[in-house]
PDB file of C-alpha atoms and ligand atoms in Angstrom:
ATOM      1  CA  UNK A   1       7.897   5.156   9.039  1.00 74.00           C
ATOM      2  CA  UNK A   2       4.803   3.325  11.297  1.00 70.00           C
ATOM      3  CA  UNK A   3       5.282  -0.430  12.934  1.00 72.00           C
ATOM      4  CA  UNK A   4       1.653  -0.362  12.993  1.00 85.00           C
ATOM      5  CA  UNK A   5       1.231   0.276   9.678  1.00 95.00           C
ATOM      6  CA  UNK A   6       0.819  -2.906   7.022  1.00 98.00           C
ATOM      7  CA  UNK A   7       3.114  -2.552   4.134  1.00 98.00           C
ATOM      8  CA  UNK A   8       2.898  -1.797   0.518  1.00 98.00           C
ATOM      9  CA  UNK A   9       5.454  -2.381  -2.119  1.00 98.00           C
ATOM     10  CA  UNK A  10       5.179  -1.205  -5.113  1.00 99.00           C
ATOM     11  CA  UNK A  11       7.717  -1.367  -7.867  1.00 99.00           C
ATOM     12  CA  UNK A  12       8.296   1.136 -10.342  1.00 98.00           C
ATOM     13  CA  UNK A  13       6.870   4.048  -8.440  1.00 98.00           C
ATOM     14  CA  UNK A  14       9.356   6.809  -8.894  1.00 98.00           C
ATOM     15  CA  UNK A  15       6.652   8.629 -11.831  1.00 98.00           C
ATOM     16  CA  UNK A  16       3.152   7.267 -13.382  1.00 98.00           C
ATOM     17  CA  UNK A  17       0.586   5.193 -12.546  1.00 98.00           C
ATOM     18  CA  UNK A  18       2.733   3.661  -9.503  1.00 98.00           C
ATOM     19  CA  UNK A  19       3.770   6.722  -8.105  1.00 98.00           C
ATOM     20  CA  UNK A  20       0.146   7.445  -7.776  1.00 98.00           C
ATOM     21  CA  UNK A  21      -0.420   4.066  -6.678  1.00 98.00           C
ATOM     22  CA  UNK A  22       2.175   4.753  -3.140  1.00 98.00           C
ATOM     23  CA  UNK A  23       0.843   8.054  -2.829  1.00 98.00           C
ATOM     24  CA  UNK A  24      -3.595   5.821  -2.506  1.00 98.00           C
ATOM     25  CA  UNK A  25      -1.583   3.455  -0.308  1.00 98.00           C
ATOM     26  CA  UNK A  26      -0.501   6.174   1.856  1.00 98.00           C
ATOM     27  CA  UNK A  27      -3.476   7.085   2.252  1.00 97.00           C
ATOM     28  CA  UNK A  28      -5.333   4.404   3.126  1.00 98.00           C
ATOM     29  CA  UNK A  29      -2.493   4.074   5.969  1.00 97.00           C
ATOM     30  CA  UNK A  30      -0.518   1.637   4.803  1.00 98.00           C
ATOM     31  CA  UNK A  31       3.605   2.255   4.952  1.00 98.00           C
ATOM     32  CA  UNK A  32       4.877   2.284   1.255  1.00 98.00           C
ATOM     33  CA  UNK A  33       7.957   1.068   0.231  1.00 98.00           C
ATOM     34  CA  UNK A  34       8.296   3.021  -3.513  1.00 98.00           C
ATOM     35  CA  UNK A  35      10.823   0.801  -5.469  1.00 98.00           C
ATOM     36  CA  UNK A  36      12.687   2.937  -7.783  1.00 98.00           C
ATOM     37  CA  UNK A  37      15.846   1.876  -9.847  1.00 98.00           C
ATOM     38  CA  UNK A  38      17.563   5.526  -9.556  1.00 98.00           C
ATOM     39  CA  UNK A  39      17.675   6.268  -5.940  1.00 98.00           C
ATOM     40  CA  UNK A  40      17.569   9.734  -6.732  1.00 98.00           C
ATOM     41  CA  UNK A  41      14.618   9.966  -8.106  1.00 98.00           C
ATOM     42  CA  UNK A  42      13.457   7.487  -5.721  1.00 98.00           C
ATOM     43  CA  UNK A  43      13.965   9.281  -2.435  1.00 98.00           C
ATOM     44  CA  UNK A  44      12.420  12.555  -4.671  1.00 98.00           C
ATOM     45  CA  UNK A  45       9.281  11.246  -5.594  1.00 98.00           C
ATOM     46  CA  UNK A  46       8.765   9.539  -1.733  1.00 98.00           C
ATOM     47  CA  UNK A  47       9.801  13.142  -0.740  1.00 98.00           C
ATOM     48  CA  UNK A  48       7.294  14.986  -2.550  1.00 97.00           C
ATOM     49  CA  UNK A  49       4.408  12.443  -1.355  1.00 98.00           C
ATOM     50  CA  UNK A  50       4.907  12.230   2.227  1.00 97.00           C
ATOM     51  CA  UNK A  51       7.421  15.139   3.127  1.00 96.00           C
ATOM     52  CA  UNK A  52       8.032  14.045   7.035  1.00 94.00           C
ATOM     53  CA  UNK A  53       9.043  10.905   5.608  1.00 93.00           C
ATOM     54  CA  UNK A  54       6.361   9.292   8.248  1.00 92.00           C
ATOM     55  CA  UNK A  55       5.109   7.226   5.385  1.00 96.00           C
ATOM     56  CA  UNK A  56       6.270   6.278   2.616  1.00 98.00           C
ATOM     57  CA  UNK A  57       9.882   4.779   2.275  1.00 98.00           C
ATOM     58  CA  UNK A  58      12.054   5.070  -0.874  1.00 98.00           C
ATOM     59  CA  UNK A  59      14.537   1.685  -1.907  1.00 98.00           C
ATOM     60  CA  UNK A  60      16.184   0.540  -4.797  1.00 98.00           C
ATOM     61  CA  UNK A  61      14.878  -2.371  -7.202  1.00 98.00           C
ATOM     62  CA  UNK A  62      15.726  -2.609 -10.483  1.00 98.00           C
ATOM     63  CA  UNK A  63      13.156  -5.328 -11.404  1.00 98.00           C
ATOM     64  CA  UNK A  64      15.269  -6.787 -14.009  1.00 98.00           C
ATOM     65  CA  UNK A  65      18.324  -6.735 -11.691  1.00 98.00           C
ATOM     66  CA  UNK A  66      17.814 -10.762  -9.299  1.00 98.00           C
ATOM     67  CA  UNK A  67      20.694  -8.931  -7.012  1.00 98.00           C
ATOM     68  CA  UNK A  68      18.326  -6.055  -6.075  1.00 98.00           C
ATOM     69  CA  UNK A  69      15.099  -7.608  -6.287  1.00 98.00           C
ATOM     70  CA  UNK A  70      17.330  -9.452  -3.165  1.00 98.00           C
ATOM     71  CA  UNK A  71      18.395  -6.396  -1.929  1.00 98.00           C
ATOM     72  CA  UNK A  72      15.232  -4.614  -1.567  1.00 98.00           C
ATOM     73  CA  UNK A  73      13.677  -8.048  -0.248  1.00 98.00           C
ATOM     74  CA  UNK A  74      16.513  -8.114   2.783  1.00 98.00           C
ATOM     75  CA  UNK A  75      15.978  -4.366   2.955  1.00 98.00           C
ATOM     76  CA  UNK A  76      12.151  -4.292   3.699  1.00 98.00           C
ATOM     77  CA  UNK A  77      13.115  -7.596   6.169  1.00 97.00           C
ATOM     78  CA  UNK A  78      15.418  -6.000   8.071  1.00 97.00           C
ATOM     79  CA  UNK A  79      13.698  -2.621   8.510  1.00 96.00           C
ATOM     80  CA  UNK A  80       9.688  -3.111   8.501  1.00 97.00           C
ATOM     81  CA  UNK A  81       9.488  -6.915   9.466  1.00 97.00           C
ATOM     82  CA  UNK A  82       6.826  -7.321   7.147  1.00 98.00           C
ATOM     83  CA  UNK A  83       5.352  -7.179   3.683  1.00 98.00           C
ATOM     84  CA  UNK A  84       1.146  -7.023   3.084  1.00 98.00           C
ATOM     85  CA  UNK A  85       0.612  -5.549  -0.540  1.00 98.00           C
ATOM     86  CA  UNK A  86       2.766  -6.009  -3.406  1.00 99.00           C
ATOM     87  CA  UNK A  87       1.736  -3.697  -6.148  1.00 99.00           C
ATOM     88  CA  UNK A  88       4.337  -5.392  -9.587  1.00 99.00           C
ATOM     89  CA  UNK A  89       3.925  -2.040 -11.504  1.00 98.00           C
ATOM     90  CA  UNK A  90       7.207  -1.729 -13.166  1.00 98.00           C
ATOM     91  CA  UNK A  91       6.705  -2.364 -16.590  1.00 98.00           C
ATOM     92  CA  UNK A  92       8.671  -0.413 -20.164  1.00 98.00           C
ATOM     93  CA  UNK A  93       8.631  -1.098 -24.000  1.00 98.00           C
ATOM     94  CA  UNK A  94       4.957  -0.366 -25.295  1.00 98.00           C
ATOM     95  CA  UNK A  95       6.394  -0.725 -29.058  1.00 97.00           C
ATOM     96  CA  UNK A  96       3.568   1.126 -31.070  1.00 96.00           C
ATOM     97  CA  UNK A  97       5.717   1.086 -33.897  1.00 96.00           C
ATOM     98  CA  UNK A  98       6.206  -2.323 -33.750  1.00 98.00           C
ATOM     99  CA  UNK A  99       4.857  -5.750 -35.782  1.00 98.00           C
ATOM    100  CA  UNK A 100       4.934  -9.348 -34.507  1.00 98.00           C
ATOM    101  CA  UNK A 101       6.000 -10.563 -37.585  1.00 98.00           C
ATOM    102  CA  UNK A 102       9.111  -8.334 -37.896  1.00 98.00           C
ATOM    103  CA  UNK A 103       9.594  -7.516 -34.443  1.00 98.00           C
ATOM    104  CA  UNK A 104      12.951  -6.925 -32.531  1.00 98.00           C
ATOM    105  CA  UNK A 105      13.084  -9.736 -30.244  1.00 98.00           C
ATOM    106  CA  UNK A 106      16.045  -8.750 -28.453  1.00 98.00           C
ATOM    107  CA  UNK A 107      13.135  -5.429 -27.819  1.00 98.00           C
ATOM    108  CA  UNK A 108      10.594  -8.555 -26.836  1.00 98.00           C
ATOM    109  CA  UNK A 109      13.796 -10.439 -24.928  1.00 98.00           C
ATOM    110  CA  UNK A 110      14.012  -6.591 -22.655  1.00 98.00           C
ATOM    111  CA  UNK A 111      10.154  -6.670 -22.481  1.00 98.00           C
ATOM    112  CA  UNK A 112       9.740 -10.497 -21.001  1.00 98.00           C
ATOM    113  CA  UNK A 113      12.542  -9.157 -19.007  1.00 98.00           C
ATOM    114  CA  UNK A 114      10.946  -6.624 -17.010  1.00 98.00           C
ATOM    115  CA  UNK A 115       7.574  -6.707 -16.964  1.00 98.00           C
ATOM    116  CA  UNK A 116       6.825 -10.698 -16.416  1.00 98.00           C
ATOM    117  CA  UNK A 117      10.451 -11.651 -15.367  1.00 99.00           C
ATOM    118  CA  UNK A 118      10.453  -8.734 -12.929  1.00 98.00           C
ATOM    119  CA  UNK A 119       6.452  -9.150 -11.543  1.00 99.00           C
ATOM    120  CA  UNK A 120       7.378 -13.404 -10.665  1.00 99.00           C
ATOM    121  CA  UNK A 121      11.333 -12.737  -9.306  1.00 99.00           C
ATOM    122  CA  UNK A 122       9.665  -9.633  -7.161  1.00 99.00           C
ATOM    123  CA  UNK A 123       7.205 -11.863  -6.251  1.00 99.00           C
ATOM    124  CA  UNK A 124       8.653 -15.128  -5.336  1.00 98.00           C
ATOM    125  CA  UNK A 125      11.185 -13.020  -3.310  1.00 98.00           C
ATOM    126  CA  UNK A 126       8.648 -11.243  -1.254  1.00 98.00           C
ATOM    127  CA  UNK A 127       6.603 -14.470  -0.552  1.00 98.00           C
ATOM    128  CA  UNK A 128       7.284 -15.276   2.678  1.00 98.00           C
ATOM    129  CA  UNK A 129       6.543 -12.203   4.519  1.00 98.00           C
ATOM    130  CA  UNK A 130       3.471 -12.123   2.689  1.00 98.00           C
ATOM    131  CA  UNK A 131       2.595 -15.619   3.757  1.00 98.00           C
ATOM    132  CA  UNK A 132       2.695 -14.433   7.272  1.00 97.00           C
ATOM    133  CA  UNK A 133       1.021 -11.334   6.623  1.00 98.00           C
ATOM    134  CA  UNK A 134      -3.113 -11.459   8.123  1.00 97.00           C
ATOM    135  CA  UNK A 135      -4.497 -10.101   4.397  1.00 98.00           C
ATOM    136  CA  UNK A 136      -2.241 -10.158   1.649  1.00 98.00           C
ATOM    137  CA  UNK A 137      -2.214  -8.965  -1.927  1.00 98.00           C
ATOM    138  CA  UNK A 138      -0.823  -8.930  -4.755  1.00 99.00           C
ATOM    139  CA  UNK A 139      -1.608  -6.703  -7.850  1.00 99.00           C
ATOM    140  CA  UNK A 140       0.273  -7.187 -10.913  1.00 99.00           C
ATOM    141  CA  UNK A 141      -0.553  -3.816 -13.447  1.00 98.00           C
ATOM    142  CA  UNK A 142      -1.624  -5.683 -17.147  1.00 98.00           C
ATOM    143  CA  UNK A 143      -3.192  -3.749 -19.323  1.00 98.00           C
ATOM    144  CA  UNK A 144      -6.352  -5.071 -22.296  1.00 97.00           C
ATOM    145  CA  UNK A 145      -3.009  -5.057 -24.035  1.00 97.00           C
ATOM    146  CA  UNK A 146      -2.547  -8.344 -22.980  1.00 98.00           C
ATOM    147  CA  UNK A 147      -5.518  -9.461 -23.604  1.00 98.00           C
ATOM    148  CA  UNK A 148      -5.420 -12.777 -26.159  1.00 98.00           C
ATOM    149  CA  UNK A 149      -9.552 -12.533 -26.746  1.00 96.00           C
ATOM    150  CA  UNK A 150      -8.533  -8.738 -27.818  1.00 94.00           C
ATOM    151  CA  UNK A 151      -5.353  -8.688 -29.661  1.00 97.00           C
ATOM    152  CA  UNK A 152      -5.628  -8.204 -33.784  1.00 96.00           C
ATOM    153  CA  UNK A 153      -1.853  -7.466 -34.075  1.00 97.00           C
ATOM    154  CA  UNK A 154       0.763  -5.202 -33.121  1.00 97.00           C
ATOM    155  CA  UNK A 155       2.963  -4.343 -30.393  1.00 98.00           C
ATOM    156  CA  UNK A 156       4.603  -7.935 -30.300  1.00 98.00           C
ATOM    157  CA  UNK A 157       7.030  -6.844 -27.177  1.00 98.00           C
ATOM    158  CA  UNK A 158       4.350  -5.309 -24.580  1.00 98.00           C
ATOM    159  CA  UNK A 159       1.207  -7.417 -25.297  1.00 98.00           C
ATOM    160  CA  UNK A 160       3.057 -11.040 -25.421  1.00 98.00           C
ATOM    161  CA  UNK A 161       4.657 -10.438 -21.420  1.00 98.00           C
ATOM    162  CA  UNK A 162       1.316  -8.469 -20.607  1.00 98.00           C
ATOM    163  CA  UNK A 163      -0.511 -12.157 -21.997  1.00 98.00           C
ATOM    164  CA  UNK A 164       2.018 -13.982 -19.831  1.00 98.00           C
ATOM    165  CA  UNK A 165       1.812 -11.696 -16.591  1.00 98.00           C
ATOM    166  CA  UNK A 166      -1.562 -12.637 -16.856  1.00 98.00           C
ATOM    167  CA  UNK A 167      -1.029 -16.141 -16.920  1.00 98.00           C
ATOM    168  CA  UNK A 168       1.307 -15.878 -14.178  1.00 98.00           C
ATOM    169  CA  UNK A 169      -1.256 -13.865 -12.335  1.00 98.00           C
ATOM    170  CA  UNK A 170      -3.967 -17.251 -12.678  1.00 98.00           C
ATOM    171  CA  UNK A 171      -1.112 -19.761 -12.074  1.00 98.00           C
ATOM    172  CA  UNK A 172      -0.263 -17.401  -8.431  1.00 98.00           C
ATOM    173  CA  UNK A 173      -3.415 -17.580  -7.422  1.00 98.00           C
ATOM    174  CA  UNK A 174      -4.326 -21.541  -7.879  1.00 98.00           C
ATOM    175  CA  UNK A 175      -0.846 -21.697  -5.893  1.00 98.00           C
ATOM    176  CA  UNK A 176      -1.437 -18.996  -3.048  1.00 98.00           C
ATOM    177  CA  UNK A 177      -5.573 -19.629  -2.355  1.00 97.00           C
ATOM    178  CA  UNK A 178      -4.072 -22.170   0.346  1.00 97.00           C
ATOM    179  CA  UNK A 179      -2.416 -18.951   2.090  1.00 97.00           C
ATOM    180  CA  UNK A 180      -4.889 -16.709   1.780  1.00 97.00           C
ATOM    181  CA  UNK A 181      -3.229 -14.195  -0.356  1.00 98.00           C
ATOM    182  CA  UNK A 182      -5.162 -13.057  -2.956  1.00 98.00           C
ATOM    183  CA  UNK A 183      -3.089 -12.122  -7.076  1.00 99.00           C
ATOM    184  CA  UNK A 184      -5.111 -10.316  -9.823  1.00 99.00           C
ATOM    185  CA  UNK A 185      -4.309  -8.604 -13.101  1.00 98.00           C
ATOM    186  CA  UNK A 186      -5.910  -4.916 -12.750  1.00 98.00           C
ATOM    187  CA  UNK A 187      -5.003  -2.689 -16.228  1.00 98.00           C
ATOM    188  CA  UNK A 188      -5.395   0.723 -15.500  1.00 98.00           C
ATOM    189  CA  UNK A 189      -7.126   2.143 -18.526  1.00 98.00           C
ATOM    190  CA  UNK A 190      -5.030   4.697 -21.147  1.00 97.00           C
ATOM    191  CA  UNK A 191      -3.966   6.998 -18.089  1.00 97.00           C
ATOM    192  CA  UNK A 192      -1.384   9.895 -18.765  1.00 96.00           C
ATOM    193  CA  UNK A 193       1.359   9.137 -17.778  1.00 96.00           C
ATOM    194  CA  UNK A 194       4.593   8.917 -20.202  1.00 92.00           C
ATOM    195  CA  UNK A 195       3.646   5.942 -21.341  1.00 95.00           C
ATOM    196  CA  UNK A 196      -0.138   6.740 -22.011  1.00 92.00           C
ATOM    197  CA  UNK A 197       1.795   9.548 -24.085  1.00 90.00           C
ATOM    198  CA  UNK A 198      -0.126  12.537 -22.885  1.00 78.00           C
ATOM    199  CA  UNK A 199      -3.446  11.557 -24.009  1.00 92.00           C
ATOM    200  CA  UNK A 200      -5.496   9.079 -21.773  1.00 96.00           C
ATOM    201  CA  UNK A 201      -7.584   9.781 -18.069  1.00 97.00           C
ATOM    202  CA  UNK A 202      -5.898  11.158 -15.054  1.00 97.00           C
ATOM    203  CA  UNK A 203      -3.648   9.291 -13.444  1.00 98.00           C
ATOM    204  CA  UNK A 204      -5.469   9.370 -10.034  1.00 98.00           C
ATOM    205  CA  UNK A 205      -7.931   7.230 -12.152  1.00 98.00           C
ATOM    206  CA  UNK A 206      -5.733   5.015 -13.283  1.00 98.00           C
ATOM    207  CA  UNK A 207      -4.220   4.292  -9.823  1.00 98.00           C
ATOM    208  CA  UNK A 208      -7.314   3.992  -8.573  1.00 98.00           C
ATOM    209  CA  UNK A 209      -7.994   0.795 -10.161  1.00 98.00           C
ATOM    210  CA  UNK A 210      -5.104  -0.407  -9.209  1.00 98.00           C
ATOM    211  CA  UNK A 211      -5.262  -0.098  -5.820  1.00 98.00           C
ATOM    212  CA  UNK A 212      -8.736  -1.540  -5.358  1.00 98.00           C
ATOM    213  CA  UNK A 213      -7.228  -4.724  -5.682  1.00 98.00           C
ATOM    214  CA  UNK A 214      -4.732  -3.880  -2.894  1.00 98.00           C
ATOM    215  CA  UNK A 215      -7.624  -3.145  -0.739  1.00 98.00           C
ATOM    216  CA  UNK A 216      -9.948  -5.890  -1.822  1.00 98.00           C
ATOM    217  CA  UNK A 217     -11.922  -7.866   1.498  1.00 98.00           C
ATOM    218  CA  UNK A 218     -10.504 -11.655   2.490  1.00 98.00           C
ATOM    219  CA  UNK A 219     -13.703 -13.239   1.115  1.00 97.00           C
ATOM    220  CA  UNK A 220     -12.624 -10.618  -3.075  1.00 98.00           C
ATOM    221  CA  UNK A 221     -12.146 -12.532  -6.074  1.00 98.00           C
ATOM    222  CA  UNK A 222      -8.822 -14.083  -7.091  1.00 98.00           C
ATOM    223  CA  UNK A 223      -6.998 -15.178 -10.041  1.00 98.00           C
ATOM    224  CA  UNK A 224      -8.949 -12.489 -11.761  1.00 98.00           C
ATOM    225  CA  UNK A 225      -8.706  -9.394 -15.069  1.00 98.00           C
ATOM    226  CA  UNK A 226      -9.824  -6.382 -14.028  1.00 98.00           C
ATOM    227  CA  UNK A 227     -10.218  -2.665 -15.040  1.00 98.00           C
ATOM    228  CA  UNK A 228     -12.022  -0.616 -12.283  1.00 98.00           C
ATOM    229  CA  UNK A 229     -13.697  -3.765 -10.990  1.00 98.00           C
ATOM    230  CA  UNK A 230     -15.098  -4.933 -13.563  1.00 98.00           C
ATOM    231  CA  UNK A 231     -14.178  -8.106 -15.191  1.00 98.00           C
ATOM    232  CA  UNK A 232     -12.361  -8.235 -18.829  1.00 98.00           C
ATOM    233  CA  UNK A 233     -11.839 -10.898 -20.900  1.00 97.00           C
ATOM    234  CA  UNK A 234      -8.571 -12.908 -21.040  1.00 97.00           C
TER     235      UNK A 234
HETATM  236  P1  NAP B   1       5.773   5.254 -17.023  1.00 63.03           P
HETATM  237  O1  NAP B   1       4.739   6.339 -17.398  1.00 63.03           O
HETATM  238  O2  NAP B   1       6.545   4.217 -18.031  1.00 63.03           O
HETATM  239  O3  NAP B   1       6.866   3.912 -15.986  1.00 63.03           O
HETATM  240  C1  NAP B   1       7.295   3.030 -15.528  1.00 63.03           C
HETATM  241  C2  NAP B   1       7.391   2.786 -14.265  1.00 63.03           C
HETATM  242  O4  NAP B   1       8.212   1.714 -14.107  1.00 63.03           O
HETATM  243  C3  NAP B   1       9.318   3.905 -13.997  1.00 63.03           C
HETATM  244  O5  NAP B   1       8.471   4.405 -12.934  1.00 63.03           O
HETATM  245  C4  NAP B   1      10.200   3.401 -14.463  1.00 63.03           C
HETATM  246  O6  NAP B   1      10.945   3.883 -13.697  1.00 63.03           O
HETATM  247  C5  NAP B   1       9.920   1.943 -14.091  1.00 63.03           C
HETATM  248  N1  NAP B   1      10.781   0.537 -14.393  1.00 63.03           N
HETATM  249  C6  NAP B   1      10.998   0.188 -15.430  1.00 63.03           C
HETATM  250  N2  NAP B   1      11.552   0.181 -15.921  1.00 63.03           N
HETATM  251  C7  NAP B   1      11.803  -0.797 -14.548  1.00 63.03           C
HETATM  252  C8  NAP B   1      13.610  -1.447 -14.052  1.00 63.03           C
HETATM  253  N3  NAP B   1      14.452  -2.356 -14.575  1.00 63.03           N
HETATM  254  N4  NAP B   1      12.565  -1.724 -12.882  1.00 63.03           N
HETATM  255  C9  NAP B   1      11.809  -1.081 -11.861  1.00 63.03           C
HETATM  256  N5  NAP B   1      11.374   0.438 -12.688  1.00 63.03           N
HETATM  257  C10 NAP B   1      11.683  -0.026 -12.814  1.00 63.03           C
HETATM  258  O7  NAP B   1       4.447   4.024 -16.883  1.00 63.03           O
HETATM  259  P2  NAP B   1       2.564   3.727 -16.111  1.00 63.03           P
HETATM  260  O8  NAP B   1       1.881   4.652 -17.737  1.00 63.03           O
HETATM  261  O9  NAP B   1       2.951   4.549 -14.921  1.00 63.03           O
HETATM  262  O10 NAP B   1       2.722   2.693 -16.738  1.00 63.03           O
HETATM  263  C11 NAP B   1       2.572   1.379 -15.361  1.00 63.03           C
HETATM  264  C12 NAP B   1       1.925   0.501 -15.410  1.00 63.03           C
HETATM  265  O11 NAP B   1       0.676   0.449 -16.103  1.00 63.03           O
HETATM  266  C13 NAP B   1       2.629  -0.820 -16.177  1.00 63.03           C
HETATM  267  O12 NAP B   1       2.581  -1.914 -15.572  1.00 63.03           O
HETATM  268  C14 NAP B   1       2.415  -0.340 -17.884  1.00 63.03           C
HETATM  269  O13 NAP B   1       2.492  -1.192 -18.225  1.00 63.03           O
HETATM  270  C15 NAP B   1       0.696   0.189 -17.002  1.00 63.03           C
HETATM  271  N6  NAP B   1      -0.322   0.260 -17.707  1.00 63.03           N
HETATM  272  C16 NAP B   1      -0.355   1.520 -18.602  1.00 63.03           C
HETATM  273  C17 NAP B   1      -1.517   2.289 -19.529  1.00 63.03           C
HETATM  274  C18 NAP B   1      -1.367   3.784 -19.712  1.00 63.03           C
HETATM  275  O14 NAP B   1      -1.768   4.102 -20.575  1.00 63.03           O
HETATM  276  N7  NAP B   1       0.080   4.642 -18.799  1.00 63.03           N
HETATM  277  C19 NAP B   1      -2.274   1.421 -20.190  1.00 63.03           C
HETATM  278  C20 NAP B   1      -2.358  -0.232 -19.480  1.00 63.03           C
HETATM  279  C21 NAP B   1      -0.827  -0.481 -18.319  1.00 63.03           C
HETATM  280  P3  NAP B   1      11.940   5.224 -14.334  1.00 63.03           P
HETATM  281  O15 NAP B   1      11.459   6.228 -14.414  1.00 63.03           O
HETATM  282  O16 NAP B   1      13.715   4.776 -14.094  1.00 63.03           O
HETATM  283  O17 NAP B   1      12.063   4.711 -15.796  1.00 63.03           O
END
């Protein structure tokens, strides 16, 4: 990939919003690392977005696995030598069939493992490279489902994991301000992906909501929760 481009790492980018975020960031002249837990599906998505292999490279990444995250960070460091943007997009278990009062806590644990700890561990692994970037950005792809202000019950595994991701966003933003790293949580809105179950807005619009936070200027906000560039209640 061209050495002069800033590098963006997108997790869970073999399909859905993540793949479209990868496409849009490549259009903004990023070299994009397309994270995918399945090597074949990652390679296929990368070639679909960038047949010439110039701007998008697939990298195996299972955010539920510490060793996979470490291997990805080593790969990025050795192959590209930099990371400027991290989009923590991978997520599971939009558990519409569950209620908090009776939730299967194994499902809750899996959701926390991927949606919270996956983003947390991936951030920690890439921080040494992000700190060296001239314009570092971390985007945690969250959901209005994680807004404590809006919760009335339902989707407990998903909602608790996204509320925790929002809390992590606040903590990291405060701690990384001294390193000039802008950290924000973004809701793409209800989007027509597999998780969106076919309904919702076009994938390009959901992804654009996320990309907005990757392209913020240096004086842009940090520690916020947004959809389409507008603040959401926590
Ligand atoms: P999606 O279509 O279900 O895609 C999820 C992606 O995450 C897939 O690429 C999946 O990979 C990957 N993933 C899951 N577990 C992973 C793991 N352990 N390691 C690495 N990758 C993993 O979901 P989406 O709609 O694109 O959602 C993207 C983000 O937007 C999520 O954070 C979601 O919570 C958020 N969001 C979505 C909506 C919506 O309406 N769609 C609304 C609000 C927020 P595999 O292909 O290997 O499963």
